[in-house]
C-alpha positions in Angstrom: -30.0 -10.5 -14.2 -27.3 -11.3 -16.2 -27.9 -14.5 -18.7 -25.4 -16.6 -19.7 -23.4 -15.8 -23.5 -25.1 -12.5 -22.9 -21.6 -10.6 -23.6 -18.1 -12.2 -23.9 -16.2 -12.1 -20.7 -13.0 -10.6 -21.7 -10.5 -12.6 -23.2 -7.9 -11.5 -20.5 -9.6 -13.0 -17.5 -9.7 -16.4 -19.4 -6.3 -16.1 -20.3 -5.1 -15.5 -16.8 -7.1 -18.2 -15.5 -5.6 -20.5 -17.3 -2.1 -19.3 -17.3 -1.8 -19.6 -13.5 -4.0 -23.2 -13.6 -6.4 -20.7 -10.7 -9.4 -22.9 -10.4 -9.7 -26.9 -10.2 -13.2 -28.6 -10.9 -14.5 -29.0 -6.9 -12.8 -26.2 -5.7 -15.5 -23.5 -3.8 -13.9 -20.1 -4.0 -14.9 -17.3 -2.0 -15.6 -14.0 -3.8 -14.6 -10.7 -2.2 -17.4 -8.7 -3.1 -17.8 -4.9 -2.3 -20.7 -4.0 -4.7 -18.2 -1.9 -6.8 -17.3 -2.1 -10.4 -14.4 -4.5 -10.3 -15.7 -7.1 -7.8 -19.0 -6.6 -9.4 -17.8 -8.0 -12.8 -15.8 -10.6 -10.9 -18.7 -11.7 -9.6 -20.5 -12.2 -12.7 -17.7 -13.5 -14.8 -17.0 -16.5 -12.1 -20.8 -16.9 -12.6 -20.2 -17.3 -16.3 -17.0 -19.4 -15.9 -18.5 -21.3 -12.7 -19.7 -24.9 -15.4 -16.6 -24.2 -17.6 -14.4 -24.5 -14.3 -16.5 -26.8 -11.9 -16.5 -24.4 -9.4 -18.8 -23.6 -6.9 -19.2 -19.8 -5.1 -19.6 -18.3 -2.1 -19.3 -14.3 -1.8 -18.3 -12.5 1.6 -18.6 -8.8 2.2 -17.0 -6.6 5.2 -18.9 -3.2 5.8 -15.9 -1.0 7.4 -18.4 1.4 8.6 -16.6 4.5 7.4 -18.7 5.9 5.1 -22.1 6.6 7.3 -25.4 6.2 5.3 -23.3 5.0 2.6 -21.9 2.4 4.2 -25.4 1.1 4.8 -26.8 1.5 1.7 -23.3 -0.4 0.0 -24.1 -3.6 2.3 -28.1 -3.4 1.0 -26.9 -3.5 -2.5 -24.6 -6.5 -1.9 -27.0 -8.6 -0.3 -29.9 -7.9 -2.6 -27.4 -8.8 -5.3 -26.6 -12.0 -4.0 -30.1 -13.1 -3.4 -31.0 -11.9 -7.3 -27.8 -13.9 -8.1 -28.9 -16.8 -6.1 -25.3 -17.0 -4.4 -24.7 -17.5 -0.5 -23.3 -14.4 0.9 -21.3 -13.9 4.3 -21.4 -10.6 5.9 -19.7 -8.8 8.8 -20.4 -4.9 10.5 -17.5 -3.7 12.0 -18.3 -2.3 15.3 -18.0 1.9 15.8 -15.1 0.8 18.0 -13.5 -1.2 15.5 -13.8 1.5 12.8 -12.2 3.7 14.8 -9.6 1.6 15.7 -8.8 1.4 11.8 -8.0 5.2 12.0 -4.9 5.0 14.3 -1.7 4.7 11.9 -2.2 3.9 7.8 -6.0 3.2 7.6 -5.2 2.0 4.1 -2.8 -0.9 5.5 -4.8 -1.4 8.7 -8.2 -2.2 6.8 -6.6 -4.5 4.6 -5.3 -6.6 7.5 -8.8 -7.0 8.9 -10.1 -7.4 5.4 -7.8 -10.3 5.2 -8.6 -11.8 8.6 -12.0 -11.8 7.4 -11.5 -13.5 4.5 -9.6 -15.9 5.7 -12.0 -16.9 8.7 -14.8 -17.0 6.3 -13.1 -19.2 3.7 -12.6 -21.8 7.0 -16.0 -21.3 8.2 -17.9 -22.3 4.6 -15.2 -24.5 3.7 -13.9 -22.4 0.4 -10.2 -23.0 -0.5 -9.6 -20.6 -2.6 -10.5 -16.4 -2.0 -11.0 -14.7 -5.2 -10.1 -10.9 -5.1 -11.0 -7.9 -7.5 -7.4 -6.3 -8.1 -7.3 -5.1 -11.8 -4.6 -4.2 -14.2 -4.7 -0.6 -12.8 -4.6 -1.4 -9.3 -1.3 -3.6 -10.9 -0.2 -0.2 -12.6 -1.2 1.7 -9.2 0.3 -0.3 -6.8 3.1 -0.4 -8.5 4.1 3.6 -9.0 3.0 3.8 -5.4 5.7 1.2 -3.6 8.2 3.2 -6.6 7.0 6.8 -4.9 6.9 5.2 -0.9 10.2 3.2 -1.5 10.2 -0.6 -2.0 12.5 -3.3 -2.6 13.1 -6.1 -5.4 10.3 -7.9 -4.3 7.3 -5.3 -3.9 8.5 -3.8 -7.6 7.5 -7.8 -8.6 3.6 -6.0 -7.6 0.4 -7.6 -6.7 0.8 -11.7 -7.0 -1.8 -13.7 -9.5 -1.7 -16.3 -6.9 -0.8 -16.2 -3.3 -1.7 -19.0 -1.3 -5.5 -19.0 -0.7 -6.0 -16.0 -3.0 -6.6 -15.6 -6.5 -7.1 -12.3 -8.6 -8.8 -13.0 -12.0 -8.3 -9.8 -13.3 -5.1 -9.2 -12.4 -4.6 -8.4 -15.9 -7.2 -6.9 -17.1 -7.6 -2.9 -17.4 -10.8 -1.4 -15.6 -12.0 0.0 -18.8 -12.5 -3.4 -20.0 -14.6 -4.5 -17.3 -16.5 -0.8 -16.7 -17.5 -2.6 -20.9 -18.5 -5.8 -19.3 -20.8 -4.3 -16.9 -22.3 -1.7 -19.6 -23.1 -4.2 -21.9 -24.8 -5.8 -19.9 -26.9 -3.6 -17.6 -25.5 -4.7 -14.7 -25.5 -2.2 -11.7 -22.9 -1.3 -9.3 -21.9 1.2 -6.9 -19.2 3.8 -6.1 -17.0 4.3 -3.2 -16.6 8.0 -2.8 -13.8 7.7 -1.2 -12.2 6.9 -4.5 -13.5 9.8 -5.9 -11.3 11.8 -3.6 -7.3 13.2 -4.5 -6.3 13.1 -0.5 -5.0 9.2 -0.3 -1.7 8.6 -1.8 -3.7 6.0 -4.4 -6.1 8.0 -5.0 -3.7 11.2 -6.4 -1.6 8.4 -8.3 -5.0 7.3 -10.1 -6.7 10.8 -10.5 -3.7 12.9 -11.4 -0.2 10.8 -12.0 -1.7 8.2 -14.2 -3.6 10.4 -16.9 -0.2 12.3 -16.7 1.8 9.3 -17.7 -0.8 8.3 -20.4 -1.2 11.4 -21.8 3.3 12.0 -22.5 3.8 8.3 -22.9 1.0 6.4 -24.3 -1.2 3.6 -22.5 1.5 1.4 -24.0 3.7 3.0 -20.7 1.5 0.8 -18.2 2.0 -2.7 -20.0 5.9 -2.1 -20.2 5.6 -1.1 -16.2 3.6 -4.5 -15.7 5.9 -6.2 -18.1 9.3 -5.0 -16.0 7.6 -6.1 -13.0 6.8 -9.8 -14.1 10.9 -10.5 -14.7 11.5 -8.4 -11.5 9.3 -11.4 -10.2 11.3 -14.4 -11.4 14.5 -12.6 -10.5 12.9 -12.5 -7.1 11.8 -15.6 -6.5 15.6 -17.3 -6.9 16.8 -14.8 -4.2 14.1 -15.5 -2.0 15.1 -19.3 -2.2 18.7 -18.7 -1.3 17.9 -16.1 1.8 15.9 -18.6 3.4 18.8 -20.7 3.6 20.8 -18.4 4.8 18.1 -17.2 7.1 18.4 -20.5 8.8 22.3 -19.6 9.6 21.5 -15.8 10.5 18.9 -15.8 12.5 18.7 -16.7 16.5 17.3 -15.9 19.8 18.3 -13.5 22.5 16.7 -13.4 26.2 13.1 -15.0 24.3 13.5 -12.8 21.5 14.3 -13.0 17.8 17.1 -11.9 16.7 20.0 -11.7 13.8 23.6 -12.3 13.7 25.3 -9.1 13.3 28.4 -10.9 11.8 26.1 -13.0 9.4 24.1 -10.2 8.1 27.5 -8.4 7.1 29.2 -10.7 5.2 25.4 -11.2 2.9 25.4 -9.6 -0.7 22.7 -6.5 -0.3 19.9 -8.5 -2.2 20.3 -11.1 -0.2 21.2 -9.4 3.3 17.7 -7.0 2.4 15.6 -10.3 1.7 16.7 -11.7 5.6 15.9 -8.8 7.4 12.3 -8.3 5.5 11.7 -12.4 6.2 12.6 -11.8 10.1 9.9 -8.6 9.9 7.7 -11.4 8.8 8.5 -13.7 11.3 7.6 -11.3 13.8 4.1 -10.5 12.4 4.6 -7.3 10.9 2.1 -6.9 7.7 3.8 -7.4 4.6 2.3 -3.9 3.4 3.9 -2.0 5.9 7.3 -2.6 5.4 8.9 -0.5 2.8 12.5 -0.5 1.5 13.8 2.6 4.4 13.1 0.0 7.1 14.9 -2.5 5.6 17.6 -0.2 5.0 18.2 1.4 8.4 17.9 -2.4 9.9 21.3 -2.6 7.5 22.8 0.0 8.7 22.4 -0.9 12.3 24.0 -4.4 10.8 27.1 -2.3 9.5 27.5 0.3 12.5 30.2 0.1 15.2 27.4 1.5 17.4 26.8 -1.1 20.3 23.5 0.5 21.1 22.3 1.5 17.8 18.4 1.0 16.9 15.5 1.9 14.7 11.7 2.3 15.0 9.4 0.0 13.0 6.2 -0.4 11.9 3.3 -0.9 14.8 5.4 0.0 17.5 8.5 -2.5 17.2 11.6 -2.1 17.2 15.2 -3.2 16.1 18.1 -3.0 18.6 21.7 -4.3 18.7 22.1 -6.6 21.4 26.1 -7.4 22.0 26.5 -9.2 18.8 23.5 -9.5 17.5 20.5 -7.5 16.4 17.1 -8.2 18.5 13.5 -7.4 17.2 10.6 -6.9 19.1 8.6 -4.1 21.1 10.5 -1.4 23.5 10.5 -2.8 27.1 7.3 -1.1 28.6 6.2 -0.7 32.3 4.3 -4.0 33.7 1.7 -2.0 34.3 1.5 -1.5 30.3 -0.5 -5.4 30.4 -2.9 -4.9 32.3 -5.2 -8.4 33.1 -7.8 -9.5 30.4 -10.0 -12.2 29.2 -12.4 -12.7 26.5 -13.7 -15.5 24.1 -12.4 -16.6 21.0 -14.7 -18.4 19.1 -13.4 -21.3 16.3 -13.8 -19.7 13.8 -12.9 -16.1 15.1 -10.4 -13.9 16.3 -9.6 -11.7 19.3 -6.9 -8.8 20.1 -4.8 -9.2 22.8 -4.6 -6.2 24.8 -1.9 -3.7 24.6 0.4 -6.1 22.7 -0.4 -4.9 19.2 -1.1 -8.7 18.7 -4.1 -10.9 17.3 -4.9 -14.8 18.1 -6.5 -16.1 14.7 -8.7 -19.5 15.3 -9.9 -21.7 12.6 -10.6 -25.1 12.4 -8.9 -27.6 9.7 -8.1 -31.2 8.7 -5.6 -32.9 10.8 -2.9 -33.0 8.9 -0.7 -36.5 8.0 2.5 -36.8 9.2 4.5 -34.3 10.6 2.9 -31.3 12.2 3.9 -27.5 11.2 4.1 -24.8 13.2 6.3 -22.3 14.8 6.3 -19.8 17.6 3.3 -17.9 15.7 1.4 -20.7 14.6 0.6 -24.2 16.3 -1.7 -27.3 15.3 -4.2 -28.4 18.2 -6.3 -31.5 18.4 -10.2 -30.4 18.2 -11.6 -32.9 20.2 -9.3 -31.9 23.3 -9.6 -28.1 22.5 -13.4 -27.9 21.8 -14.0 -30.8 24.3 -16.2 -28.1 26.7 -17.7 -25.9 23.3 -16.9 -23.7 20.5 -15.5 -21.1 22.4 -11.9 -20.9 23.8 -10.8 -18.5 26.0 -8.1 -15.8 25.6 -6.9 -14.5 28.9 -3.9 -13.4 31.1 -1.8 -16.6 33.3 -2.6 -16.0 36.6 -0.1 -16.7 39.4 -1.7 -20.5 40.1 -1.7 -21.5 36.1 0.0 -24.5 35.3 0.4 -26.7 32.0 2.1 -29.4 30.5 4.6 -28.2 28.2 4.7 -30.6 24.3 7.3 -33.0 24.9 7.3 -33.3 28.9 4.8 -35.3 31.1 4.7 -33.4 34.3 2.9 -30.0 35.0 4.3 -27.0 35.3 3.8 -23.4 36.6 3.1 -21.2 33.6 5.2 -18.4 35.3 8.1 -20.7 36.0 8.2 -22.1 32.1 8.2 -18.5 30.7 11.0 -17.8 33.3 13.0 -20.9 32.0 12.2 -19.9 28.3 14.0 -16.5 29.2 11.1 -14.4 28.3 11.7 -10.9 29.5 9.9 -10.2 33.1 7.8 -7.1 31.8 6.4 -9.6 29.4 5.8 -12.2 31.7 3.1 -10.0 33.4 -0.1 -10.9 32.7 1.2 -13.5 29.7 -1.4 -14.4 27.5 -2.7 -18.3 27.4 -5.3 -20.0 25.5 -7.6 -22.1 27.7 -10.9 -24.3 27.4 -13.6 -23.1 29.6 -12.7 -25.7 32.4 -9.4 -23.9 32.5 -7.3 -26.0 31.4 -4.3 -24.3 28.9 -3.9 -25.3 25.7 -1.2 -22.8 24.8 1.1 -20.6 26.3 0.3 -18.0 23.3 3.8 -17.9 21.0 5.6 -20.6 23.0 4.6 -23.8 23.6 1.2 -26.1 23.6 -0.2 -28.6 26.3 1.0 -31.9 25.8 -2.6 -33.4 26.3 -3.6 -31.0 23.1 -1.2 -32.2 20.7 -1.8 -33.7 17.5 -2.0 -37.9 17.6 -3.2 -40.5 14.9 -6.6 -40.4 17.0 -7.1 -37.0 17.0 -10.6 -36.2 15.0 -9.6 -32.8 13.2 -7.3 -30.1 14.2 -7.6 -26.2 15.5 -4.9 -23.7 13.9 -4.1 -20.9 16.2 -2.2 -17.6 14.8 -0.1 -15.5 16.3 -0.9 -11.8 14.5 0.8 -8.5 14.7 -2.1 -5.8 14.3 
């Protein structure tokens, strides 16, 4: 076991702490932990740092189940390393179903989303507010050649973030050799994906055969000036993120329930600008940030610019981007009715569940009531606990029936579900088998991406609050 002042953590980690003010005294931080050499030395450096910083941890670990006996033996190293460490540890299994789900489309992309769901439920569920990840200077370095190979824009050449809302990375800054030293020094064990090993992933030929190629014609030097470039690409992109979203608020509208640009709008933006709009509306609509490259962005521009009245473009995850008279409309291609078929399962708080043949997720986790005005959107909305949880933990994720009724926020007097979803112009192959969140009694709490239940809304009585997400998967 590692003992304190044993060997110097390197100087880099401190220095990136500090520079992006990561940790507060109080704060519990949840530690991505995969037993391998980067969030191995994470580990043990937060341990190290944890009286300098006043910081408590927590580590969480997510077995993908891809790897077999491997796999196994991974998840036995991580826990007997947390009990050695004397640190609490969350783990999760993924189910053979849920592994194989992770195969259809980028399985790179796709276990990072439910890596991140993960995370994110367990940082609500121990009550961490902050997630510490092990990304390195060389996953920096990687990451970066990779979105110049794939095709990026301004803002995925500004790479991996320091900080990003909950999460953290350490060692964003610091090269892998560095730490590989850390963790030789001091006899600290860790173990190897063989996957990484491998030269068939796009990252993985990057690392094994591009990078030594760049280091061996250009000097390691190369990598810092590539990290360097990126970090003003950054700032640059931060002051055009700022004036799209103002203009996003003037661009963007709704046709027949569904979102949708300005066609006019989108042609009179400057390209950096106009690029930064359409990627935010991808957003909106729950496309994963790591799935959108810069040719997506592009041919939603071109639609933008054509004389076409039925132009459109495939997206990521089965969505699409049409023009729509004068406007450009975002959203899946209009299936048969039969594509929804009926469903219903339970969503626990914390938890998740998938809703059925909408390439969507409902995300449940249970936080303060806010003060003062309550956020939320279409994709996100704020629910009082004590009405939501009034009959237990678990709420219920299932398709309106015919006879379901509500009281939409803002009115006092019940409603059918189908009639509201008429009124709100959602398309009639969508209104099929519409998905609701309800208590076990049956009541509906939310008309999923529309509107809440009056009763569940947020008041100066209520005694905490429920956030449910809208997710694409």
């Amino acid at each position: 076991m590692l003992k304190r002042g044993t060997q110097l953590v390197p100087l880099s980690v401190i220095k990136t702490i500090e520079a992006y003010s990561m940790f507060a005294t109080g704060d519990t931080v949840l530690v991505a932990f995969s037993g391998g050499p980067d969030s191995t030395a994470l580990v043990h450096i937060l341990m190290l740092q944890s009286e300098r910083y006043g910081i408590k941890l927590h580590l969480a670990y997510l077995n993908h189940n891809l790897r077999g006996a491997e796999s196994a033996e991974e998840q036995r190293f991580v826990e007997a390393m947390a009990e050695q460490l004397g640190l609490p540890i969350e783990t999760r299994a993924l189910t053979e179903q849920e592994s194989q789900e992770l195969s259809k489309g980028s399985l790179e992309s796709r276990a990072r989303a439910v890596r991140r769901a993960f995370l994110e439920e367990t940082a609500s569920r121990v009550g961490a507010n902050k997630i510490a990840t092990g990304h390195t200077f060389d996953d920096q370095v990687e990451t970066l050649l990779m979105r110049l190979f794939v095709g990026t824009g301004q803002d995925g050449f500004a790479g991996i973030r320091a900080v990003s809302g909950l999460f953290v990375r350490p060692l964003i800054d610091t090269p892998k050799e560095s730490l590989l030293k850390f963790l030789g020094d001091n006899a600290i064990n860790y173990v190897q994906d063989s996957t990484n090993l491998g030269g068939a992933a796009l990252r993985n030929r990057i690392r094994h055969r591009l990078v030594p190629a760049i280091d061996e014609v250009f000097g390691p030097h190369a990598f810092a000036k590539l990290v360097s470039f990126s970090k003003l690409v950054a700032r640059d992109s931060q002051v055009l993120d700022e004036i799209a979203q103002n203009v996003y608020q003037q661009a963007s509208c709704e046709v027949n329930g569904r979102p949708a640009l300005l066609v006019e709008s989108l042609r009179r933006m400057r390209p950096a600008v106009r690029n930064r709009v359409v990627r935010k509306m991808l957003f909106e609509i729950g496309l994963p940030r790591q799935s959108i490259n810069a040719q997506h962005i592009a041919t939603v521009a071109a639609i933008a610019a054509s004389h076409n009245p039925e132009a459109r473009t495939k997206l990521p995850g089965a969505v699409s981007a049409a023009r729509h008279g004068d406007a450009i409309v975002f959203g899946a291609p209009d299936p048969a009715p039969s594509t929804y078929p009926p469903f219903q399962c339970e969503l626990r708080v914390p938890g998740s569940a998938e809703i059925p043949s909408r390439h969507r997720r409902v995300v449940a986790s249970a936080v303060e009531t806010p003060a003062g005005a309550v956020p939320g959107g279409k994709n996100e909305s704020l629910l009082a606990a004590d009405i939501c949880l009034e009959c237990g933990p678990e709420l219920i994720l299932r398709s309106a029936g015919d006879q379901d009724t509500f009281i939409p926020l803002g009115m006092g007097q019940q409603v059918r579900v189908h009639n509201f979803l008429k009124r709100q112009k959602v398309p009639r192959h969508e209104r099929t088998n519409y998905p609701l969140i309800t208590r076990r009694d049956g009541v509906v709490l939310w008309v999923v991406g529309q509107r809440i239940d009056n009763r569940a809304r947020i008041t100066e009585t209520s005694r905490g609050a429920v956030r449910l997400t809208l997710r694409h998967v």
